[in-house]
Coordinates of N, CA and C and ligand atoms in Angstrom, one line a residue:
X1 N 18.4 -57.6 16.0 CA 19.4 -58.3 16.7 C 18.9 -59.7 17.1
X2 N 19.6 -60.8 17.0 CA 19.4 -62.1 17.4 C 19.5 -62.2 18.8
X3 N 18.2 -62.6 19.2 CA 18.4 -62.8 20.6 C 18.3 -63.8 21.7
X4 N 18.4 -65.4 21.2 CA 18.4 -66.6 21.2 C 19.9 -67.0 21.2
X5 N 20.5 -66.6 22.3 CA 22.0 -67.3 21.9 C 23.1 -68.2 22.7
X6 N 24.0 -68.4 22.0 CA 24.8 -69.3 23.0 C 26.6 -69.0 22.7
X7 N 27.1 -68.8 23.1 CA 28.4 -68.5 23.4 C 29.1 -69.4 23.7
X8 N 29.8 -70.1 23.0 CA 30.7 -71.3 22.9 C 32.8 -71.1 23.1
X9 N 33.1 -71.4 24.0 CA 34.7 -71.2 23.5 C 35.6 -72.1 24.6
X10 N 36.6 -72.2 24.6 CA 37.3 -72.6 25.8 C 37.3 -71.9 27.1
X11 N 38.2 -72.4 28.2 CA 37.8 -71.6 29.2 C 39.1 -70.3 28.8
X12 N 38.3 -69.3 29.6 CA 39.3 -68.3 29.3 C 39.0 -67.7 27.6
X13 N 38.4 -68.0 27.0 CA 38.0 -67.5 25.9 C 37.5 -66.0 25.8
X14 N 36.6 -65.7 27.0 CA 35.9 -64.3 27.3 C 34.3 -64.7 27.1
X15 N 33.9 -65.6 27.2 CA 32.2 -65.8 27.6 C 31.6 -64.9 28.1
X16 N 32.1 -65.1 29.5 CA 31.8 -64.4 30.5 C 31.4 -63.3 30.3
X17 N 32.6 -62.8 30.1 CA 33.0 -61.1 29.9 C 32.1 -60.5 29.0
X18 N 32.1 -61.1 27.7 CA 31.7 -60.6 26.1 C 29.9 -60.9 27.0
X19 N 29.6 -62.5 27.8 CA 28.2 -62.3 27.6 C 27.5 -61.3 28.6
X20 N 28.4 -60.9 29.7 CA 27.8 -59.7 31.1 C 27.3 -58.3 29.9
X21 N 28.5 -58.1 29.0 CA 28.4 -56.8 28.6 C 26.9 -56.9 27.7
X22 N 26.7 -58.1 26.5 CA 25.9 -58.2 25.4 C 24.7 -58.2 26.3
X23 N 24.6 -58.8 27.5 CA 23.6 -58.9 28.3 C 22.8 -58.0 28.7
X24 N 23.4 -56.9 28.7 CA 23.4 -55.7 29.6 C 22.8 -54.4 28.5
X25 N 23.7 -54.7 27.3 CA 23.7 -53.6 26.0 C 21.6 -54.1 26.2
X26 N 21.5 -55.5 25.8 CA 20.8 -55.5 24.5 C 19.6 -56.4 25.6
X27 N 19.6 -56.0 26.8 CA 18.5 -56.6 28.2 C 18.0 -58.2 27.9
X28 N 19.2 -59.3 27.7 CA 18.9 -60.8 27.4 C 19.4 -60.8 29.0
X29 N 18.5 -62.6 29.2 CA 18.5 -63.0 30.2 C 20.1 -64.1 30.3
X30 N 21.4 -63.3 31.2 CA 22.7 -64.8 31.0 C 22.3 -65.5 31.7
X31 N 22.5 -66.8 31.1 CA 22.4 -67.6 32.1 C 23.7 -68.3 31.8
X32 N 24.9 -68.7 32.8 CA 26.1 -69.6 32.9 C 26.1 -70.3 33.8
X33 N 26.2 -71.1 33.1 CA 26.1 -72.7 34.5 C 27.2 -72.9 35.2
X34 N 28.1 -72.2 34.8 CA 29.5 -71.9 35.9 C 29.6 -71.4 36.8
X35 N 28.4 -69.9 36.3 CA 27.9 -68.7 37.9 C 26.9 -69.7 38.6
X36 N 26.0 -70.1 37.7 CA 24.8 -70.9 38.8 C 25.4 -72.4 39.6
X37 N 26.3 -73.2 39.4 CA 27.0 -74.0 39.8 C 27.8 -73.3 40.8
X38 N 28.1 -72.5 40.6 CA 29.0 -71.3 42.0 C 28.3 -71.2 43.0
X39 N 27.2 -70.8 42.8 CA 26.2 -70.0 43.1 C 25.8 -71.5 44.2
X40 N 25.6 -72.3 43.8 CA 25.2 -73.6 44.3 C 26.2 -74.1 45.2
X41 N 27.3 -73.8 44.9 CA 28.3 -74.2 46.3 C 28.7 -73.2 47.3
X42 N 28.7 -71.9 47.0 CA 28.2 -70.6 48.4 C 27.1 -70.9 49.0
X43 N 26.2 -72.2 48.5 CA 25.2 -71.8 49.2 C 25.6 -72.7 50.4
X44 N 26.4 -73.7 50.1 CA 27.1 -74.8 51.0 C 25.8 -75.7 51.3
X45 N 25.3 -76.2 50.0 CA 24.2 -77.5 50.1 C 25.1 -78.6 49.5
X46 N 24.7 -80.0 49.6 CA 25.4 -81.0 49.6 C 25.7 -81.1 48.2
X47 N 24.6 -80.9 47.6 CA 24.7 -81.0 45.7 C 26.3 -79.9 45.2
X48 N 26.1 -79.0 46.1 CA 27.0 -77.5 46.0 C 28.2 -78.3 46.2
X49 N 28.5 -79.4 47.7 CA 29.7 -79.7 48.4 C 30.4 -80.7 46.7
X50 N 29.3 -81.1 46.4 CA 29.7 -82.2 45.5 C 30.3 -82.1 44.2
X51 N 29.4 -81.1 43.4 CA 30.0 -80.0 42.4 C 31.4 -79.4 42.7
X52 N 31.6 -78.7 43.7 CA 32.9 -78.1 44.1 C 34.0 -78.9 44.1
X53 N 33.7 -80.4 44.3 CA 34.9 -80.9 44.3 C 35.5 -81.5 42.7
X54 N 34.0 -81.1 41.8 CA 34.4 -81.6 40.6 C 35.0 -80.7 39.9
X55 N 34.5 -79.2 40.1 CA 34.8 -78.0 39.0 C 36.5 -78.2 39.8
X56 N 36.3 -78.3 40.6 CA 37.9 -78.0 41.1 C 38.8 -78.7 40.5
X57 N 38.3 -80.1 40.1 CA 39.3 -80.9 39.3 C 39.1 -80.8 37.9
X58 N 38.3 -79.3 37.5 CA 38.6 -79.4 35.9 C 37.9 -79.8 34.8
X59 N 36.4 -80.9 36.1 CA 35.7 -81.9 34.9 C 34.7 -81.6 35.2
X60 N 33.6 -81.7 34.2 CA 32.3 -81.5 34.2 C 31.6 -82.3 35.6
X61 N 30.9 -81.3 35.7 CA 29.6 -81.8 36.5 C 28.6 -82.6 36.0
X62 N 27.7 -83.5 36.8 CA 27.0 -84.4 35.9 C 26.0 -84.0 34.7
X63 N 25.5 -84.0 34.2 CA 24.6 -83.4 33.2 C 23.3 -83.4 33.7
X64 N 22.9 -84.2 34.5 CA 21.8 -84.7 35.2 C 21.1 -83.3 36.1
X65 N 22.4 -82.9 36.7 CA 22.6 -81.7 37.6 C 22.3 -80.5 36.9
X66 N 23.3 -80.5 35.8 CA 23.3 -79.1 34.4 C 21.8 -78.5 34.1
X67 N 21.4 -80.1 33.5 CA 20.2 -79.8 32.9 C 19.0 -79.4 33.8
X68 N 19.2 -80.1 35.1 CA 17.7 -79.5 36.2 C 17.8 -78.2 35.7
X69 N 19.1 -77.2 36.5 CA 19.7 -76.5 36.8 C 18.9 -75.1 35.7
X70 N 19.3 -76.3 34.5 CA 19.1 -74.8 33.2 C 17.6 -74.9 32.9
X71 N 16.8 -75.9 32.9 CA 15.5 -76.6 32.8 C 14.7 -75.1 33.4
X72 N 15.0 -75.3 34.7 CA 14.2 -74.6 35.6 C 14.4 -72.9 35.4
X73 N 15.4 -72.8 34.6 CA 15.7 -71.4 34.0 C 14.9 -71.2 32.9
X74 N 15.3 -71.8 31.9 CA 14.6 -71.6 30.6 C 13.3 -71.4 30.6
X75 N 12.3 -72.5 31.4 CA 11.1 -72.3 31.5 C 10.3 -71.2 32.0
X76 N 11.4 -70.2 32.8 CA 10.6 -69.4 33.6 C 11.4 -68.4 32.7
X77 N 11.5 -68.1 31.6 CA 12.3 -67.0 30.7 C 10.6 -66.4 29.7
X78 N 11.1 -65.0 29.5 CA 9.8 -64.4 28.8 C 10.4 -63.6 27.9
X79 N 11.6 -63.6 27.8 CA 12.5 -62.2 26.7 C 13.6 -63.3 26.2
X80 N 14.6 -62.5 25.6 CA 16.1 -63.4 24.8 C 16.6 -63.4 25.9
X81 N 17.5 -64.4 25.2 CA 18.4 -65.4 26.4 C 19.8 -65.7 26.0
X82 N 20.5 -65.6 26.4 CA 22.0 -66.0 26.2 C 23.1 -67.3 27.2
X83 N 22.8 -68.7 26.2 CA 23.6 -69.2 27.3 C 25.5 -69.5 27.2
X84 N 25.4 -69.7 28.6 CA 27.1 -69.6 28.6 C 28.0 -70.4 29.6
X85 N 28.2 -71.4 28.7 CA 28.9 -72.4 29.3 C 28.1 -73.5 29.4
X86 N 27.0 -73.6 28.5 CA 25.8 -75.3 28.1 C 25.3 -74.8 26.9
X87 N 25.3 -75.6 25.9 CA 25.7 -77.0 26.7 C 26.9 -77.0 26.3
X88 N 28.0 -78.6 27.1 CA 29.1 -78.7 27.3 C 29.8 -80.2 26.4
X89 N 28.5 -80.3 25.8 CA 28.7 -81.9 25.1 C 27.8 -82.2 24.4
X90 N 27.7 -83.3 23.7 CA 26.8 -83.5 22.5 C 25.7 -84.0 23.4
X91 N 25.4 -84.8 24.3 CA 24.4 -84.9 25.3 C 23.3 -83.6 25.7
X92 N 24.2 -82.9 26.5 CA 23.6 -81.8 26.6 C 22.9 -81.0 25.7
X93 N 24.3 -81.0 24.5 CA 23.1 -79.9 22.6 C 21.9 -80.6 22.9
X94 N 21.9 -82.0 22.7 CA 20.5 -82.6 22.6 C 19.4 -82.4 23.7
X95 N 19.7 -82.5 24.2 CA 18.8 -82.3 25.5 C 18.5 -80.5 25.4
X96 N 19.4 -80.3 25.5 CA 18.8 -78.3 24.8 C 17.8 -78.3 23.5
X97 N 18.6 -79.0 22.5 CA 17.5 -79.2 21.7 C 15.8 -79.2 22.0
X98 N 15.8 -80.3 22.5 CA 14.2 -81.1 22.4 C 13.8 -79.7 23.8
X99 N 14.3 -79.4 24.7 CA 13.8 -78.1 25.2 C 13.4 -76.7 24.8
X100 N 14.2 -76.5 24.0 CA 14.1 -75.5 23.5 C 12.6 -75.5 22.5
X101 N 12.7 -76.9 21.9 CA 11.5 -77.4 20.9 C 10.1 -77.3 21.4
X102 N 10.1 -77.5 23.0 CA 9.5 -77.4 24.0 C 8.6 -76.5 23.9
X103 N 9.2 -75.1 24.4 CA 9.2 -73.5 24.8 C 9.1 -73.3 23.5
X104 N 9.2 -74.0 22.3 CA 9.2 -73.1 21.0 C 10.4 -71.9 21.0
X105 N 11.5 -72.3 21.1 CA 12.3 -70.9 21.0 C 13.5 -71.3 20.4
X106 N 13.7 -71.7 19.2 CA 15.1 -72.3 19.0 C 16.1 -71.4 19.2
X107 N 17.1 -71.8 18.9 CA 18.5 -71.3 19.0 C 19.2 -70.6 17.8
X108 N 19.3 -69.3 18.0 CA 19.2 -68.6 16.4 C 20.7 -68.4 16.3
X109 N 21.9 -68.1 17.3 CA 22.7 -67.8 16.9 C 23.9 -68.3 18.0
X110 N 25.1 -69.1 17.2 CA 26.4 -69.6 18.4 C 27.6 -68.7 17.8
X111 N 27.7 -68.4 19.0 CA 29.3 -67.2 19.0 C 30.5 -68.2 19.0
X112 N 31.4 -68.6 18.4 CA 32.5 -69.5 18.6 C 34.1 -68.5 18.9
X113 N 33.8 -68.4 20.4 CA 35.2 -67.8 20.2 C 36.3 -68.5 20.8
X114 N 37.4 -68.1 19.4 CA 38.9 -68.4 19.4 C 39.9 -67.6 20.2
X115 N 40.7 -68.4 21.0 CA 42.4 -68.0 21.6 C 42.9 -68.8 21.4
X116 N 44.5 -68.4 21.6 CA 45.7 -69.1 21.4 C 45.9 -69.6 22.8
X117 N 46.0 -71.0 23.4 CA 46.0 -71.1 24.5 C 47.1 -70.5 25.0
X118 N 48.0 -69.8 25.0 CA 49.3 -69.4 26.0 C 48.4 -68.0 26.3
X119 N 47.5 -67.5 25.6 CA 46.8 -66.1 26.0 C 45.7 -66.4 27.1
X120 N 45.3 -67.6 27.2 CA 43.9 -68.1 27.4 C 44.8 -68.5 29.2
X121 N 45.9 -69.5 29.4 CA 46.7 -69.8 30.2 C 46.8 -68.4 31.7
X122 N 47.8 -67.4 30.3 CA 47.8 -65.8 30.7 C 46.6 -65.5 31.8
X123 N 45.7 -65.3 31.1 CA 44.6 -64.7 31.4 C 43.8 -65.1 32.8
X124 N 43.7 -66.7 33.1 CA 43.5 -67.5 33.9 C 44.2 -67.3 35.2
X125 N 45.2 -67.3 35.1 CA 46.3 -67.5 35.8 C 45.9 -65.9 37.0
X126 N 45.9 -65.1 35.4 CA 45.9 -63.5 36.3 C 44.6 -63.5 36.9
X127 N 43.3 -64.0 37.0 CA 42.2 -63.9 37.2 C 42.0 -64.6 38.5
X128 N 42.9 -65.9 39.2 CA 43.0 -66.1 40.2 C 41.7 -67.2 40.9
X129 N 40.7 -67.5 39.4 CA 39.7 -68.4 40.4 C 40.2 -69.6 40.9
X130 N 39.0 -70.5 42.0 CA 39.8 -71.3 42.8 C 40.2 -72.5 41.4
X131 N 39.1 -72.7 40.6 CA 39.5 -73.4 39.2 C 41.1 -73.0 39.0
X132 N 41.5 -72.0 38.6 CA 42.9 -71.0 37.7 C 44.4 -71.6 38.2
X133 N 44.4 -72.8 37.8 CA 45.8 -73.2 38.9 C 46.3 -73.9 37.1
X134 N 47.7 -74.1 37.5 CA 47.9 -74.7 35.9 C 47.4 -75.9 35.5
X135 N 47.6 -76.6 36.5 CA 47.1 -78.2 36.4 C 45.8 -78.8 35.7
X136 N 44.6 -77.4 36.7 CA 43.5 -78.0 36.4 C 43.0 -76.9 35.1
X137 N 43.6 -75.9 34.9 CA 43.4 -75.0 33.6 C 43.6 -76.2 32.0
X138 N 44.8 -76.6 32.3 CA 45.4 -77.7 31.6 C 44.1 -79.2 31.5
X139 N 43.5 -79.2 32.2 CA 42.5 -80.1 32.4 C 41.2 -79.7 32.0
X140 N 41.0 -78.7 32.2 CA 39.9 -78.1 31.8 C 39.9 -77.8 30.0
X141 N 41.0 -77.3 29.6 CA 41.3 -77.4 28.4 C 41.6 -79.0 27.6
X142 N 41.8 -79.6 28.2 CA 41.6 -80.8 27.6 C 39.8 -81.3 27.6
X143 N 39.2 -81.0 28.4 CA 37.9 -81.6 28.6 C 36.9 -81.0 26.8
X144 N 37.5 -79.7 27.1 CA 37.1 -78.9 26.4 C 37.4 -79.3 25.1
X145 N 38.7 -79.6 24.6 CA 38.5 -80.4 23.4 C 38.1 -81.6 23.5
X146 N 37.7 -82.4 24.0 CA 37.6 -84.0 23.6 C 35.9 -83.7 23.7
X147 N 35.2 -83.0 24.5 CA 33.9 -83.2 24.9 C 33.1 -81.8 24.2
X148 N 33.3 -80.7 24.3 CA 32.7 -79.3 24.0 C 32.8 -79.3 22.1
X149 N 34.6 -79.3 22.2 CA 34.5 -78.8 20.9 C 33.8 -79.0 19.7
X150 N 33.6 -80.7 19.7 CA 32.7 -81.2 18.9 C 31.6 -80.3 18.6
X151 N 30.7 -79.5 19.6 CA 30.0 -78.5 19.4 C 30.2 -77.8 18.0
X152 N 31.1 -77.3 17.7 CA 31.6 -76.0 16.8 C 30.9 -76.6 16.0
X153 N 31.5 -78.0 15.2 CA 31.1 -78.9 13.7 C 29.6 -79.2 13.6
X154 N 29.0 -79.4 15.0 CA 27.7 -79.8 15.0 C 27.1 -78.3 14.6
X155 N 27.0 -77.2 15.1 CA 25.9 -76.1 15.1 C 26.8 -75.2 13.7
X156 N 28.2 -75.5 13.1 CA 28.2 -75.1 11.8 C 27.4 -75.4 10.9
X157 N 27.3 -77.3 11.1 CA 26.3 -77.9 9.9 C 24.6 -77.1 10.5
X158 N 24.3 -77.0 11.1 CA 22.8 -76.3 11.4 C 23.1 -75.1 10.3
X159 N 24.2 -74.1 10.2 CA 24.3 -73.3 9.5 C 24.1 -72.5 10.9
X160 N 24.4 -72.1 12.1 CA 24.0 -71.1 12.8 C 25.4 -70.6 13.8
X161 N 26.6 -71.0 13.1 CA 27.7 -70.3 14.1 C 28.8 -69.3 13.4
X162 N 28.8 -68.4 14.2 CA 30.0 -67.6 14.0 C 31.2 -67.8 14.4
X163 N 32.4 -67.7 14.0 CA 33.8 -67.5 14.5 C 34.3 -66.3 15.3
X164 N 34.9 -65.9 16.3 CA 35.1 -64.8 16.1 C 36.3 -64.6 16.9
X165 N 37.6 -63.7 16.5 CA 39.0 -63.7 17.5 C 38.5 -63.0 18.8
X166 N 38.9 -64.0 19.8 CA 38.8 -63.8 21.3 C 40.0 -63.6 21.6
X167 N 40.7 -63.1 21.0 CA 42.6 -62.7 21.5 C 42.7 -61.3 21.5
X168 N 41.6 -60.3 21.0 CA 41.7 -59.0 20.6 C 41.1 -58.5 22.1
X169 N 41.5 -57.2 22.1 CA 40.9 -56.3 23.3 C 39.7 -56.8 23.5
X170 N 39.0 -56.4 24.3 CA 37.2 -56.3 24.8 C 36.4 -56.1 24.2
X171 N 36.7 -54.6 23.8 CA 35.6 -53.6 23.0 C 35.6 -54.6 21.8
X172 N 36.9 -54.8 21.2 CA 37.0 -55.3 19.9 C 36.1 -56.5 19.7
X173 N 36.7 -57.0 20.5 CA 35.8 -58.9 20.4 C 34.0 -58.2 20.7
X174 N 33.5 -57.6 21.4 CA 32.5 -57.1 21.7 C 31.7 -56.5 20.7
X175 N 32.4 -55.5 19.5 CA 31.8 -55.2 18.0 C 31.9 -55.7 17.3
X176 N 32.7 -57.5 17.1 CA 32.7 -58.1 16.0 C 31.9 -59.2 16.7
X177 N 31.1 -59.3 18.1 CA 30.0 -60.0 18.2 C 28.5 -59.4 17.7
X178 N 28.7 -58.1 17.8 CA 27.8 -57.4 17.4 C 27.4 -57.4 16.1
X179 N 28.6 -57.5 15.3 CA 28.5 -56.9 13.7 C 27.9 -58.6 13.7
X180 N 28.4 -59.7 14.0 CA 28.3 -60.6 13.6 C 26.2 -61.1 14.3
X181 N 26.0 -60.4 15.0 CA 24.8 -61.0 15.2 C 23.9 -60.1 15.1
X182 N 23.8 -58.9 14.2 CA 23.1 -57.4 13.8 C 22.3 -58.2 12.3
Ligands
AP5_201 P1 32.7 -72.0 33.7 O1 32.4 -71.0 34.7 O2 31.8 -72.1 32.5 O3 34.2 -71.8 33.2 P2 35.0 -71.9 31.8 O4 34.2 -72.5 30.7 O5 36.2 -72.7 32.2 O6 35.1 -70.5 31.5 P3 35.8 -69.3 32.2 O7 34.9 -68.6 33.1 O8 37.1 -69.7 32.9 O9 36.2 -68.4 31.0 P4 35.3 -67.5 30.0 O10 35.4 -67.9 28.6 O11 34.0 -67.3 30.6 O12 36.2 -66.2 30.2 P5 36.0 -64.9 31.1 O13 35.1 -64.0 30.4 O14 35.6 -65.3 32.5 O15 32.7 -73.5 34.3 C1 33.5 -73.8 35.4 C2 33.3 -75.2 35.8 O16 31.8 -75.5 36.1 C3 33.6 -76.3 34.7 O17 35.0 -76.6 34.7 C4 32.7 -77.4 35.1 O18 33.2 -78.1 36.2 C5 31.4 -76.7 35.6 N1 30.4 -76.5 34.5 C6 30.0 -75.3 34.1 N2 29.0 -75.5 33.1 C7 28.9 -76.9 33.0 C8 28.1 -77.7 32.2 N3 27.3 -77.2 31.2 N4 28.2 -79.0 32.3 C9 29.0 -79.6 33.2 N5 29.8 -78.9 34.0 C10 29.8 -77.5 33.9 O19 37.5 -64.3 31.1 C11 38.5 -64.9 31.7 C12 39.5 -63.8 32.2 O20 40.1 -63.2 31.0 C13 38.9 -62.7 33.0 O21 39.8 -62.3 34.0 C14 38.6 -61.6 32.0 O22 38.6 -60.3 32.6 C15 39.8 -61.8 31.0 N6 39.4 -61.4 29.7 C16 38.3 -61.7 29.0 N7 38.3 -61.2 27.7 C17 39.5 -60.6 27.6 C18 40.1 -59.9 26.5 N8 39.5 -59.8 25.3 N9 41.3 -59.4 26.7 C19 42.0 -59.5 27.9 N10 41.4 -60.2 29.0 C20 40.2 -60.7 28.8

């Protein structure tokens, strides 16, 4: 099993979800810059006050911030790793890149998963984070194409992504990540 990975989709996609479980099955290190960005504003430090008021509106946090953030992760990693939710832009791939090139550990495999946004909307909505409002769901989904999606086209030409329906039950999306990365 590939254990160098990264989980790519919109919000509301099942990242999260699909990466706690894969995490868990197969003992990779998650790392999501959404939990650790969270994690940074419970802690109620100024960096935290500052982030909070950006995820709230939907838009990326600086990259500046991302990259310490994941820097200081990666380096201290000794097993597979799964990331989720970075990078968020063609800036960031790059900058993961030449890190990764770093540590010697490339990036063997990107999960690309697809929803229909009115499922993805759904889902959000019922989930209730302080993000989950329409406005900034709607915003976040816009960021996500103009800046993320680009991703998909870039790591197809590497030759290293999968597709996979994120609109199906759990389990399901969960054994067609599996079959796809076995
Ligand atoms: P982040 O936390 O990464 O949020 P996101 O990308 O918007 O993703 P979500 O957590 O909303 O969705 P998900 O795809 O993980 O779905 P999940 O499994 O949770 O980022 C939040 C913010 O932080 C960003 O907006 C930005 O401001 C900042 N940020 C983070 N990373 C950054 C970066 N690299 N650079 C700059 N800024 C960054 O599922 C969602 C719901 O659906 C759950 O309730 C779940 O139970 C349910 N669900 C999941 N799968 C299914 C299924 N198959 N069927 C039914 N329900 C399902």
């Amino acid at each position: 099993m590939k254990n160098k990975l990264l989980f790519l989709g919109p919000p509301g996609a099942g990242k999260g979800t699909q990466a706690t479980l894969f995490c868990k099955k197969y003992g990779l290190d998650h790392l999501s810059t959404g939990d650790l960005l969270r994690d940074e504003v419970s802690s109620g430090s100024l960096l935290g006050l500052k982030a909070a008021e950006i995820m709230n509106r939907g838009e990326l946090v600086s990259d500046e911030l991302v990259l310490s953030i994941v820097e200081l992760r990666l380096l201290k990693i000794n097993k597979g790793w799964l990331l989720d939710g970075f990078p968020r832009n063609i800036y960031q791939a790059d900058a993961l890149k030449k890190l990764l090139q770093k540590i010697n550990q490339p990036l063997e495999s990107v999960i690309s998963l697809k929803i229909a946004d009115d499922y993805l909307i759904k889902r959000l909505l019922a989930r209730g984070r302080e993000d989950d409002n329409e406005d900034v769901i709607i915003n976040r989904l816009k960021i996500y194409r103009e800046k993320t999606a680009p991703l998909i086209d870039l790591y197809s030409k590497e030759g290293i992504l999968e597709s996979i329906d994120g609109n199906a039950d759990i389990d399901v999306v969960f054994s067609c990540i599996e079959k796809a990365l076995g």
